[in-house]
PDB file of C-alpha atoms in Angstrom:
ATOM      1  CA  MET A   1     165.067  95.849  74.550  1.00  0.00           C
ATOM      2  CA  ASN A   2     167.138  98.729  75.962  1.00  0.00           C
ATOM      3  CA  SER A   3     168.880  96.987  78.860  1.00  0.00           C
ATOM      4  CA  PRO A   4     172.706  97.289  79.001  1.00  0.00           C
ATOM      5  CA  GLN A   5     172.707  93.490  79.363  1.00  0.00           C
ATOM      6  CA  ARG A   6     170.477  92.939  76.319  1.00  0.00           C
ATOM      7  CA  ALA A   7     173.058  90.672  74.654  1.00  0.00           C
ATOM      8  CA  GLU A   8     172.952  88.362  77.685  1.00  0.00           C
ATOM      9  CA  TRP A   9     169.159  88.451  77.816  1.00  0.00           C
ATOM     10  CA  TRP A  10     168.805  87.637  74.092  1.00  0.00           C
ATOM     11  CA  LYS A  11     171.241  84.773  74.514  1.00  0.00           C
ATOM     12  CA  GLY A  12     169.110  83.490  77.391  1.00  0.00           C
ATOM     13  CA  MET A  13     165.911  83.802  75.362  1.00  0.00           C
ATOM     14  CA  GLU A  14     167.381  81.776  72.505  1.00  0.00           C
ATOM     15  CA  LYS A  15     168.622  79.137  74.953  1.00  0.00           C
ATOM     16  CA  GLU A  16     165.220  78.970  76.655  1.00  0.00           C
ATOM     17  CA  LYS A  17     163.401  78.511  73.353  1.00  0.00           C
ATOM     18  CA  LYS A  18     165.827  75.747  72.335  1.00  0.00           C
ATOM     19  CA  THR A  19     165.250  74.031  75.690  1.00  0.00           C
ATOM     20  CA  MET A  20     161.497  74.227  75.130  1.00  0.00           C
ATOM     21  CA  LEU A  21     161.812  72.419  71.814  1.00  0.00           C
ATOM     22  CA  ASP A  22     164.476  69.928  72.965  1.00  0.00           C
ATOM     23  CA  LYS A  23     162.403  68.876  75.991  1.00  0.00           C
ATOM     24  CA  ASP A  24     159.265  68.643  73.864  1.00  0.00           C
ATOM     25  CA  VAL A  25     157.572  71.331  75.948  1.00  0.00           C
ATOM     26  CA  LEU A  26     156.459  73.061  72.762  1.00  0.00           C
ATOM     27  CA  GLU A  27     155.682  71.240  69.532  1.00  0.00           C
ATOM     28  CA  LEU A  28     155.085  73.001  66.227  1.00  0.00           C
ATOM     29  CA  VAL A  29     151.762  71.914  64.718  1.00  0.00           C
ATOM     30  CA  PRO A  30     149.557  73.248  61.903  1.00  0.00           C
ATOM     31  CA  GLU A  31     146.823  75.588  63.103  1.00  0.00           C
ATOM     32  CA  SER A  32     144.309  73.250  61.483  1.00  0.00           C
ATOM     33  CA  GLU A  33     145.046  70.692  64.248  1.00  0.00           C
ATOM     34  CA  VAL A  34     143.781  73.024  66.980  1.00  0.00           C
ATOM     35  CA  PRO A  35     140.386  71.663  68.138  1.00  0.00           C
ATOM     36  CA  GLU A  36     137.502  74.073  68.406  1.00  0.00           C
ATOM     37  CA  GLY A  37     137.394  75.542  71.907  1.00  0.00           C
ATOM     38  CA  ALA A  38     140.995  74.586  72.763  1.00  0.00           C
ATOM     39  CA  LYS A  39     142.850  76.977  75.060  1.00  0.00           C
ATOM     40  CA  ALA A  40     145.163  79.527  73.438  1.00  0.00           C
ATOM     41  CA  LEU A  41     147.792  80.521  75.987  1.00  0.00           C
ATOM     42  CA  GLN A  42     149.471  83.917  76.249  1.00  0.00           C
ATOM     43  CA  THR A  43     153.134  84.072  77.296  1.00  0.00           C
ATOM     44  CA  MET A  44     155.672  86.597  78.565  1.00  0.00           C
ATOM     45  CA  TRP A  45     159.408  86.736  79.310  1.00  0.00           C
ATOM     46  CA  ARG A  46     160.847  87.075  82.813  1.00  0.00           C
ATOM     47  CA  PHE A  47     164.450  88.146  83.425  1.00  0.00           C
ATOM     48  CA  HIS A  48     166.526  87.620  86.567  1.00  0.00           C
ATOM     49  CA  ALA A  49     170.207  88.182  87.331  1.00  0.00           C
ATOM     50  CA  LYS A  50     171.315  85.416  89.708  1.00  0.00           C
ATOM     51  CA  THR A  51     174.052  86.274  92.223  1.00  0.00           C
ATOM     52  CA  ASP A  52     176.489  84.339  94.394  1.00  0.00           C
ATOM     53  CA  ASP A  53     176.914  84.593  98.176  1.00  0.00           C
ATOM     54  CA  PHE A  54     178.769  87.895  97.757  1.00  0.00           C
ATOM     55  CA  GLY A  55     176.250  89.594  95.460  1.00  0.00           C
ATOM     56  CA  ASN A  56     178.204  89.094  92.224  1.00  0.00           C
ATOM     57  CA  VAL A  57     176.147  88.280  89.118  1.00  0.00           C
ATOM     58  CA  ILE A  58     176.932  84.717  88.049  1.00  0.00           C
ATOM     59  CA  ARG A  59     174.123  84.037  85.596  1.00  0.00           C
ATOM     60  CA  TYR A  60     171.476  85.855  83.578  1.00  0.00           C
ATOM     61  CA  ARG A  61     168.384  83.682  83.745  1.00  0.00           C
ATOM     62  CA  THR A  62     165.594  84.063  81.216  1.00  0.00           C
ATOM     63  CA  ARG A  63     162.285  82.232  81.464  1.00  0.00           C
ATOM     64  CA  LEU A  64     159.295  81.945  79.200  1.00  0.00           C
ATOM     65  CA  CYS A  65     156.229  82.084  81.424  1.00  0.00           C
ATOM     66  CA  GLY A  66     152.565  81.476  80.850  1.00  0.00           C
ATOM     67  CA  ARG A  67     150.158  84.318  81.607  1.00  0.00           C
ATOM     68  CA  GLY A  68     148.480  82.712  84.586  1.00  0.00           C
ATOM     69  CA  ASP A  69     146.858  86.066  85.356  1.00  0.00           C
ATOM     70  CA  LYS A  70     144.749  85.565  82.234  1.00  0.00           C
ATOM     71  CA  GLU A  71     143.513  82.095  83.268  1.00  0.00           C
ATOM     72  CA  LYS A  72     139.959  81.744  84.541  1.00  0.00           C
ATOM     73  CA  PRO A  73     139.164  79.284  87.372  1.00  0.00           C
ATOM     74  CA  GLY A  74     136.837  76.512  86.312  1.00  0.00           C
ATOM     75  CA  VAL A  75     137.543  77.298  82.664  1.00  0.00           C
ATOM     76  CA  ASP A  76     141.311  77.230  82.172  1.00  0.00           C
ATOM     77  CA  PHE A  77     142.231  75.330  85.338  1.00  0.00           C
ATOM     78  CA  ASN A  78     140.740  73.316  88.191  1.00  0.00           C
ATOM     79  CA  VAL A  79     141.133  75.144  91.512  1.00  0.00           C
ATOM     80  CA  MET A  80     141.652  71.763  93.230  1.00  0.00           C
ATOM     81  CA  ASP A  81     144.789  71.169  91.139  1.00  0.00           C
ATOM     82  CA  THR A  82     146.720  74.297  92.072  1.00  0.00           C
ATOM     83  CA  PHE A  83     148.282  73.402  95.432  1.00  0.00           C
ATOM     84  CA  SER A  84     151.870  72.174  95.611  1.00  0.00           C
ATOM     85  CA  PRO A  85     153.805  71.920  98.896  1.00  0.00           C
ATOM     86  CA  VAL A  86     157.263  73.396  99.460  1.00  0.00           C
ATOM     87  CA  ALA A  87     159.675  72.809 102.316  1.00  0.00           C
ATOM     88  CA  ARG A  88     159.058  74.951 105.390  1.00  0.00           C
ATOM     89  CA  MET A  89     161.906  76.980 106.862  1.00  0.00           C
ATOM     90  CA  ALA A  90     161.421  75.112 110.152  1.00  0.00           C
ATOM     91  CA  SER A  91     162.053  71.866 108.259  1.00  0.00           C
ATOM     92  CA  PHE A  92     165.261  73.327 106.853  1.00  0.00           C
ATOM     93  CA  ARG A  93     166.506  74.198 110.336  1.00  0.00           C
ATOM     94  CA  ILE A  94     165.715  70.666 111.526  1.00  0.00           C
ATOM     95  CA  PHE A  95     167.485  69.292 108.433  1.00  0.00           C
ATOM     96  CA  VAL A  96     170.642  71.270 109.273  1.00  0.00           C
ATOM     97  CA  ALA A  97     170.493  70.227 112.931  1.00  0.00           C
ATOM     98  CA  MET A  98     170.186  66.550 111.965  1.00  0.00           C
ATOM     99  CA  CYS A  99     173.187  66.921 109.650  1.00  0.00           C
ATOM    100  CA  LYS A 100     175.268  68.057 112.596  1.00  0.00           C
ATOM    101  CA  ILE A 101     173.904  65.464 115.024  1.00  0.00           C
ATOM    102  CA  LEU A 102     174.256  62.523 112.607  1.00  0.00           C
ATOM    103  CA  HIS A 103     177.565  63.762 111.118  1.00  0.00           C
ATOM    104  CA  LEU A 104     176.158  64.061 107.592  1.00  0.00           C
ATOM    105  CA  LEU A 105     177.633  66.161 104.783  1.00  0.00           C
ATOM    106  CA  ALA A 106     175.084  68.368 103.006  1.00  0.00           C
ATOM    107  CA  TYR A 107     175.058  69.210  99.295  1.00  0.00           C
ATOM    108  CA  LYS A 108     172.926  71.327  96.991  1.00  0.00           C
ATOM    109  CA  ALA A 109     171.733  71.059  93.395  1.00  0.00           C
ATOM    110  CA  ASP A 110     169.461  73.084  91.153  1.00  0.00           C
ATOM    111  CA  ILE A 111     167.235  71.285  88.644  1.00  0.00           C
ATOM    112  CA  ASP A 112     167.388  72.843  85.187  1.00  0.00           C
ATOM    113  CA  THR A 113     164.049  74.302  84.030  1.00  0.00           C
ATOM    114  CA  ALA A 114     162.191  72.124  86.534  1.00  0.00           C
ATOM    115  CA  TYR A 115     158.571  72.728  85.490  1.00  0.00           C
ATOM    116  CA  LEU A 116     159.361  71.897  81.886  1.00  0.00           C
ATOM    117  CA  ASN A 117     159.856  68.237  82.874  1.00  0.00           C
ATOM    118  CA  ALA A 118     156.252  67.745  84.027  1.00  0.00           C
ATOM    119  CA  ARG A 119     153.569  66.664  81.598  1.00  0.00           C
ATOM    120  CA  LYS A 120     150.715  69.103  80.965  1.00  0.00           C
ATOM    121  CA  ARG A 121     147.302  67.669  81.832  1.00  0.00           C
ATOM    122  CA  ALA A 122     145.063  69.900  79.712  1.00  0.00           C
ATOM    123  CA  LEU A 123     145.317  70.330  75.949  1.00  0.00           C
ATOM    124  CA  THR A 124     146.862  73.791  75.492  1.00  0.00           C
ATOM    125  CA  PHE A 125     148.266  75.798  72.576  1.00  0.00           C
ATOM    126  CA  VAL A 126     150.563  78.830  72.298  1.00  0.00           C
ATOM    127  CA  ARG A 127     150.004  81.122  69.326  1.00  0.00           C
ATOM    128  CA  SER A 128     153.090  83.302  69.594  1.00  0.00           C
ATOM    129  CA  ILE A 129     156.242  84.010  71.627  1.00  0.00           C
ATOM    130  CA  ALA A 130     157.564  87.569  71.844  1.00  0.00           C
ATOM    131  CA  GLY A 131     160.745  87.897  69.799  1.00  0.00           C
ATOM    132  CA  PHE A 132     160.182  84.645  67.891  1.00  0.00           C
ATOM    133  CA  PRO A 133     157.263  85.084  65.463  1.00  0.00           C
ATOM    134  CA  LEU A 134     155.794  82.007  63.799  1.00  0.00           C
ATOM    135  CA  LYS A 135     154.971  81.506  60.157  1.00  0.00           C
ATOM    136  CA  ARG A 136     151.336  81.993  59.326  1.00  0.00           C
ATOM    137  CA  GLY A 137     149.245  78.873  59.835  1.00  0.00           C
ATOM    138  CA  TRP A 138     151.403  77.387  62.613  1.00  0.00           C
ATOM    139  CA  VAL A 139     151.032  77.275  66.414  1.00  0.00           C
ATOM    140  CA  TYR A 140     152.779  75.609  69.323  1.00  0.00           C
ATOM    141  CA  LYS A 141     151.166  72.705  71.126  1.00  0.00           C
ATOM    142  CA  MET A 142     152.166  72.671  74.809  1.00  0.00           C
ATOM    143  CA  ASN A 143     153.052  69.167  75.996  1.00  0.00           C
ATOM    144  CA  ASN A 144     154.703  70.001  79.341  1.00  0.00           C
ATOM    145  CA  ALA A 145     154.078  72.452  82.164  1.00  0.00           C
ATOM    146  CA  LEU A 146     155.174  76.067  81.943  1.00  0.00           C
ATOM    147  CA  TYR A 147     156.158  78.565  84.611  1.00  0.00           C
ATOM    148  CA  GLY A 148     153.434  81.001  85.608  1.00  0.00           C
ATOM    149  CA  LEU A 149     150.389  78.758  85.172  1.00  0.00           C
ATOM    150  CA  HIS A 150     148.150  77.773  88.072  1.00  0.00           C
ATOM    151  CA  GLU A 151     148.481  73.995  87.696  1.00  0.00           C
ATOM    152  CA  SER A 152     152.209  73.845  86.877  1.00  0.00           C
ATOM    153  CA  GLY A 153     153.384  73.694  90.484  1.00  0.00           C
ATOM    154  CA  GLN A 154     151.329  70.619  91.281  1.00  0.00           C
ATOM    155  CA  GLU A 155     152.226  68.963  87.981  1.00  0.00           C
ATOM    156  CA  TRP A 156     155.940  69.370  88.788  1.00  0.00           C
ATOM    157  CA  TYR A 157     155.554  68.204  92.401  1.00  0.00           C
ATOM    158  CA  ASP A 158     153.723  65.049  91.277  1.00  0.00           C
ATOM    159  CA  GLU A 159     156.409  64.364  88.669  1.00  0.00           C
ATOM    160  CA  LEU A 160     159.320  64.722  91.090  1.00  0.00           C
ATOM    161  CA  HIS A 161     157.581  62.808  93.884  1.00  0.00           C
ATOM    162  CA  GLY A 162     157.017  59.857  91.564  1.00  0.00           C
ATOM    163  CA  TRP A 163     160.694  59.808  90.613  1.00  0.00           C
ATOM    164  CA  ARG A 164     161.924  60.048  94.224  1.00  0.00           C
ATOM    165  CA  SER A 165     159.680  57.172  95.260  1.00  0.00           C
ATOM    166  CA  CYS A 166     161.273  55.044  92.538  1.00  0.00           C
ATOM    167  CA  GLU A 167     164.698  55.931  94.003  1.00  0.00           C
ATOM    168  CA  GLY A 168     163.756  54.204  97.261  1.00  0.00           C
ATOM    169  CA  LEU A 169     163.296  57.396  99.281  1.00  0.00           C
ATOM    170  CA  GLN A 170     160.521  57.530 101.874  1.00  0.00           C
ATOM    171  CA  ARG A 171     158.467  60.698 102.309  1.00  0.00           C
ATOM    172  CA  SER A 172     158.042  62.144 105.789  1.00  0.00           C
ATOM    173  CA  SER A 173     154.512  61.844 107.149  1.00  0.00           C
ATOM    174  CA  THR A 174     154.614  65.421 108.493  1.00  0.00           C
ATOM    175  CA  GLU A 175     156.746  67.237 105.878  1.00  0.00           C
ATOM    176  CA  PRO A 176     155.765  66.365 102.277  1.00  0.00           C
ATOM    177  CA  CYS A 177     159.020  67.806 100.888  1.00  0.00           C
ATOM    178  CA  LEU A 178     161.378  65.877 103.196  1.00  0.00           C
ATOM    179  CA  TYR A 179     162.559  62.417 102.158  1.00  0.00           C
ATOM    180  CA  TYR A 180     164.808  59.987 103.983  1.00  0.00           C
ATOM    181  CA  LEU A 181     166.671  56.729 103.485  1.00  0.00           C
ATOM    182  CA  PHE A 182     168.023  54.364 106.151  1.00  0.00           C
ATOM    183  CA  ASP A 183     169.551  51.395 104.364  1.00  0.00           C
ATOM    184  CA  GLY A 184     172.121  49.382 106.303  1.00  0.00           C
ATOM    185  CA  ASP A 185     174.950  51.753 107.143  1.00  0.00           C
ATOM    186  CA  THR A 186     173.732  54.395 104.650  1.00  0.00           C
ATOM    187  CA  THR A 187     171.765  57.402 105.882  1.00  0.00           C
ATOM    188  CA  ALA A 188     170.392  60.086 103.569  1.00  0.00           C
ATOM    189  CA  LEU A 189     168.052  63.067 103.819  1.00  0.00           C
ATOM    190  CA  VAL A 190     166.587  65.055 100.910  1.00  0.00           C
ATOM    191  CA  LEU A 191     164.738  68.374 101.186  1.00  0.00           C
ATOM    192  CA  VAL A 192     163.062  69.991  98.179  1.00  0.00           C
ATOM    193  CA  TYR A 193     161.879  73.537  97.497  1.00  0.00           C
ATOM    194  CA  VAL A 194     160.503  73.517  93.933  1.00  0.00           C
ATOM    195  CA  ASP A 195     163.742  73.137  91.918  1.00  0.00           C
ATOM    196  CA  ASP A 196     166.230  73.549  94.781  1.00  0.00           C
ATOM    197  CA  ILE A 197     167.330  70.187  96.137  1.00  0.00           C
ATOM    198  CA  ILE A 198     169.548  69.715  99.162  1.00  0.00           C
ATOM    199  CA  CYS A 199     170.660  66.306 100.313  1.00  0.00           C
ATOM    200  CA  ALA A 200     172.743  65.063 103.223  1.00  0.00           C
ATOM    201  CA  THR A 201     174.391  61.680 103.651  1.00  0.00           C
ATOM    202  CA  ASN A 202     177.164  59.839 105.427  1.00  0.00           C
ATOM    203  CA  LYS A 203     178.216  58.198 102.153  1.00  0.00           C
ATOM    204  CA  GLU A 204     179.541  60.465  99.401  1.00  0.00           C
ATOM    205  CA  SER A 205     179.080  57.592  96.948  1.00  0.00           C
ATOM    206  CA  TRP A 206     175.315  57.765  97.584  1.00  0.00           C
ATOM    207  CA  LYS A 207     175.287  61.509  96.872  1.00  0.00           C
ATOM    208  CA  THR A 208     177.314  60.986  93.685  1.00  0.00           C
ATOM    209  CA  GLN A 209     174.867  58.372  92.402  1.00  0.00           C
ATOM    210  CA  PHE A 210     171.823  60.409  93.468  1.00  0.00           C
ATOM    211  CA  PHE A 211     173.019  63.495  91.597  1.00  0.00           C
ATOM    212  CA  ALA A 212     173.964  61.357  88.582  1.00  0.00           C
ATOM    213  CA  ASP A 213     170.423  59.944  88.484  1.00  0.00           C
ATOM    214  CA  LEU A 214     168.972  63.458  88.737  1.00  0.00           C
ATOM    215  CA  GLN A 215     171.245  64.608  85.928  1.00  0.00           C
ATOM    216  CA  ASN A 216     170.177  61.751  83.669  1.00  0.00           C
ATOM    217  CA  LYS A 217     166.488  62.311  84.386  1.00  0.00           C
ATOM    218  CA  TYR A 218     166.153  66.100  84.454  1.00  0.00           C
ATOM    219  CA  GLY A 219     169.529  67.819  84.180  1.00  0.00           C
ATOM    220  CA  ILE A 220     170.971  69.627  87.209  1.00  0.00           C
ATOM    221  CA  LYS A 221     173.623  72.081  88.340  1.00  0.00           C
ATOM    222  CA  ASP A 222     175.733  70.531  91.095  1.00  0.00           C
ATOM    223  CA  LEU A 223     176.363  73.436  93.486  1.00  0.00           C
ATOM    224  CA  GLY A 224     178.656  71.510  95.822  1.00  0.00           C
ATOM    225  CA  ARG A 225     178.527  71.737  99.611  1.00  0.00           C
ATOM    226  CA  LEU A 226     175.475  73.472 101.037  1.00  0.00           C
ATOM    227  CA  SER A 227     176.403  77.097 101.762  1.00  0.00           C
ATOM    228  CA  ASN A 228     173.110  78.937 101.173  1.00  0.00           C
ATOM    229  CA  TYR A 229     169.423  78.127 100.991  1.00  0.00           C
ATOM    230  CA  LEU A 230     166.677  80.557  99.934  1.00  0.00           C
ATOM    231  CA  GLY A 231     168.693  83.592 100.952  1.00  0.00           C
ATOM    232  CA  VAL A 232     169.964  82.053 104.193  1.00  0.00           C
ATOM    233  CA  GLN A 233     173.719  81.556 104.395  1.00  0.00           C
ATOM    234  CA  VAL A 234     174.997  78.374 106.053  1.00  0.00           C
ATOM    235  CA  ASP A 235     178.338  78.435 107.863  1.00  0.00           C
ATOM    236  CA  TRP A 236     179.443  74.989 109.023  1.00  0.00           C
ATOM    237  CA  GLN A 237     181.490  75.352 112.195  1.00  0.00           C
ATOM    238  CA  HIS A 238     183.318  72.929 114.454  1.00  0.00           C
ATOM    239  CA  ASP A 239     180.825  73.229 117.308  1.00  0.00           C
ATOM    240  CA  GLY A 240     177.639  73.937 115.364  1.00  0.00           C
ATOM    241  CA  VAL A 241     176.057  75.596 112.334  1.00  0.00           C
ATOM    242  CA  LEU A 242     175.485  79.332 111.913  1.00  0.00           C
ATOM    243  CA  LEU A 243     172.478  80.387 109.825  1.00  0.00           C
ATOM    244  CA  HIS A 244     172.443  84.079 108.933  1.00  0.00           C
ATOM    245  CA  GLN A 245     171.398  86.604 106.262  1.00  0.00           C
ATOM    246  CA  ALA A 246     174.387  88.935 106.073  1.00  0.00           C
ATOM    247  CA  LYS A 247     174.158  89.136 102.281  1.00  0.00           C
ATOM    248  CA  TYR A 248     170.458  90.006 102.377  1.00  0.00           C
ATOM    249  CA  ALA A 249     171.005  92.619 105.101  1.00  0.00           C
ATOM    250  CA  LYS A 250     173.711  94.243 102.967  1.00  0.00           C
ATOM    251  CA  GLU A 251     171.395  94.311  99.938  1.00  0.00           C
ATOM    252  CA  VAL A 252     168.651  95.998 101.990  1.00  0.00           C
ATOM    253  CA  LEU A 253     171.094  98.646 103.247  1.00  0.00           C
ATOM    254  CA  GLU A 254     172.260  99.347  99.691  1.00  0.00           C
ATOM    255  CA  ARG A 255     168.684  99.499  98.403  1.00  0.00           C
ATOM    256  CA  PHE A 256     167.766 102.238 100.880  1.00  0.00           C
ATOM    257  CA  GLY A 257     171.053 104.147 100.695  1.00  0.00           C
ATOM    258  CA  PHE A 258     172.518 103.077 104.030  1.00  0.00           C
ATOM    259  CA  ALA A 259     175.451 101.002 102.761  1.00  0.00           C
ATOM    260  CA  ASN A 260     177.965 103.392 104.358  1.00  0.00           C
ATOM    261  CA  ALA A 261     175.952 104.148 107.477  1.00  0.00           C
ATOM    262  CA  ILE A 262     177.761 103.959 110.806  1.00  0.00           C
ATOM    263  CA  GLY A 263     176.321 101.476 113.266  1.00  0.00           C
ATOM    264  CA  SER A 264     174.869 102.572 116.586  1.00  0.00           C
ATOM    265  CA  ARG A 265     173.966 100.723 119.764  1.00  0.00           C
ATOM    266  CA  SER A 266     170.968 102.968 120.303  1.00  0.00           C
ATOM    267  CA  PRO A 267     168.200 103.814 117.803  1.00  0.00           C
ATOM    268  CA  MET A 268     167.884 107.283 119.378  1.00  0.00           C
ATOM    269  CA  ASP A 269     170.153 110.325 119.305  1.00  0.00           C
ATOM    270  CA  THR A 270     172.306 109.972 122.438  1.00  0.00           C
ATOM    271  CA  THR A 271     172.856 113.755 122.705  1.00  0.00           C
ATOM    272  CA  VAL A 272     169.187 114.480 123.356  1.00  0.00           C
ATOM    273  CA  LYS A 273     168.579 115.746 126.894  1.00  0.00           C
ATOM    274  CA  LEU A 274     165.238 114.717 128.351  1.00  0.00           C
ATOM    275  CA  ARG A 275     163.351 116.709 130.963  1.00  0.00           C
ATOM    276  CA  ALA A 276     160.735 115.480 133.357  1.00  0.00           C
ATOM    277  CA  ALA A 277     157.234 116.277 132.178  1.00  0.00           C
ATOM    278  CA  SER A 278     155.387 118.890 134.197  1.00  0.00           C
ATOM    279  CA  GLU A 279     151.835 118.275 135.348  1.00  0.00           C
TER     280      GLU A 279
END
């Protein structure tokens, strides 16, 4: 690894492997326990530098992913078990509007290594992980879902939906990732996009308990008041809510070398003199 941030990436890889073992995602077993014909999964590492609202790197995230590109439909996975819904952007805008109308405070949390909490349906084994060789005669048995595999999204959605139902939340009949609670004088909304959870309520005590339950079940990062969602920045104002992508626009300008470009009201050169076309 030649990256200038290799120390951070190695630290993340070691943490990810420890998480895999602690959460029982991977279990060391003798190779003799692998049944004939059992799937042997290939893996790879993915690296991502996570930034804050201003583009500053706040975390180096490392994930061990399954090689879903090597899976064969009908052999390694059932094509009917690959769909998992995520919240639509239109639902997010409605969520924000309802927060303002109902005077709800919105909060955000990120579930730690979300997919790793869902049980794996098919019997699967991993023979090696890059950077962490195994002793001869040993393999990993995969007990939980892994990022990158075709069925993992649905396995995680089913897991989280079951937990939310136990929490007393009702699922919207038109948006499968929107949940609500109207209990006496308590109102709560929950919107989910894979491992990003935003909730809004008129009772901070409900939010505190909800996040505590999530922490006990899966482990989360409490990100405080909702200020961004999937690249959209949220500015709560006295007379409304402003949704914008100033950070993303700045990143695009920097990517294409226009960070210091001077703005113009016209896309055309204003000094050009046009003449009427002759027949």
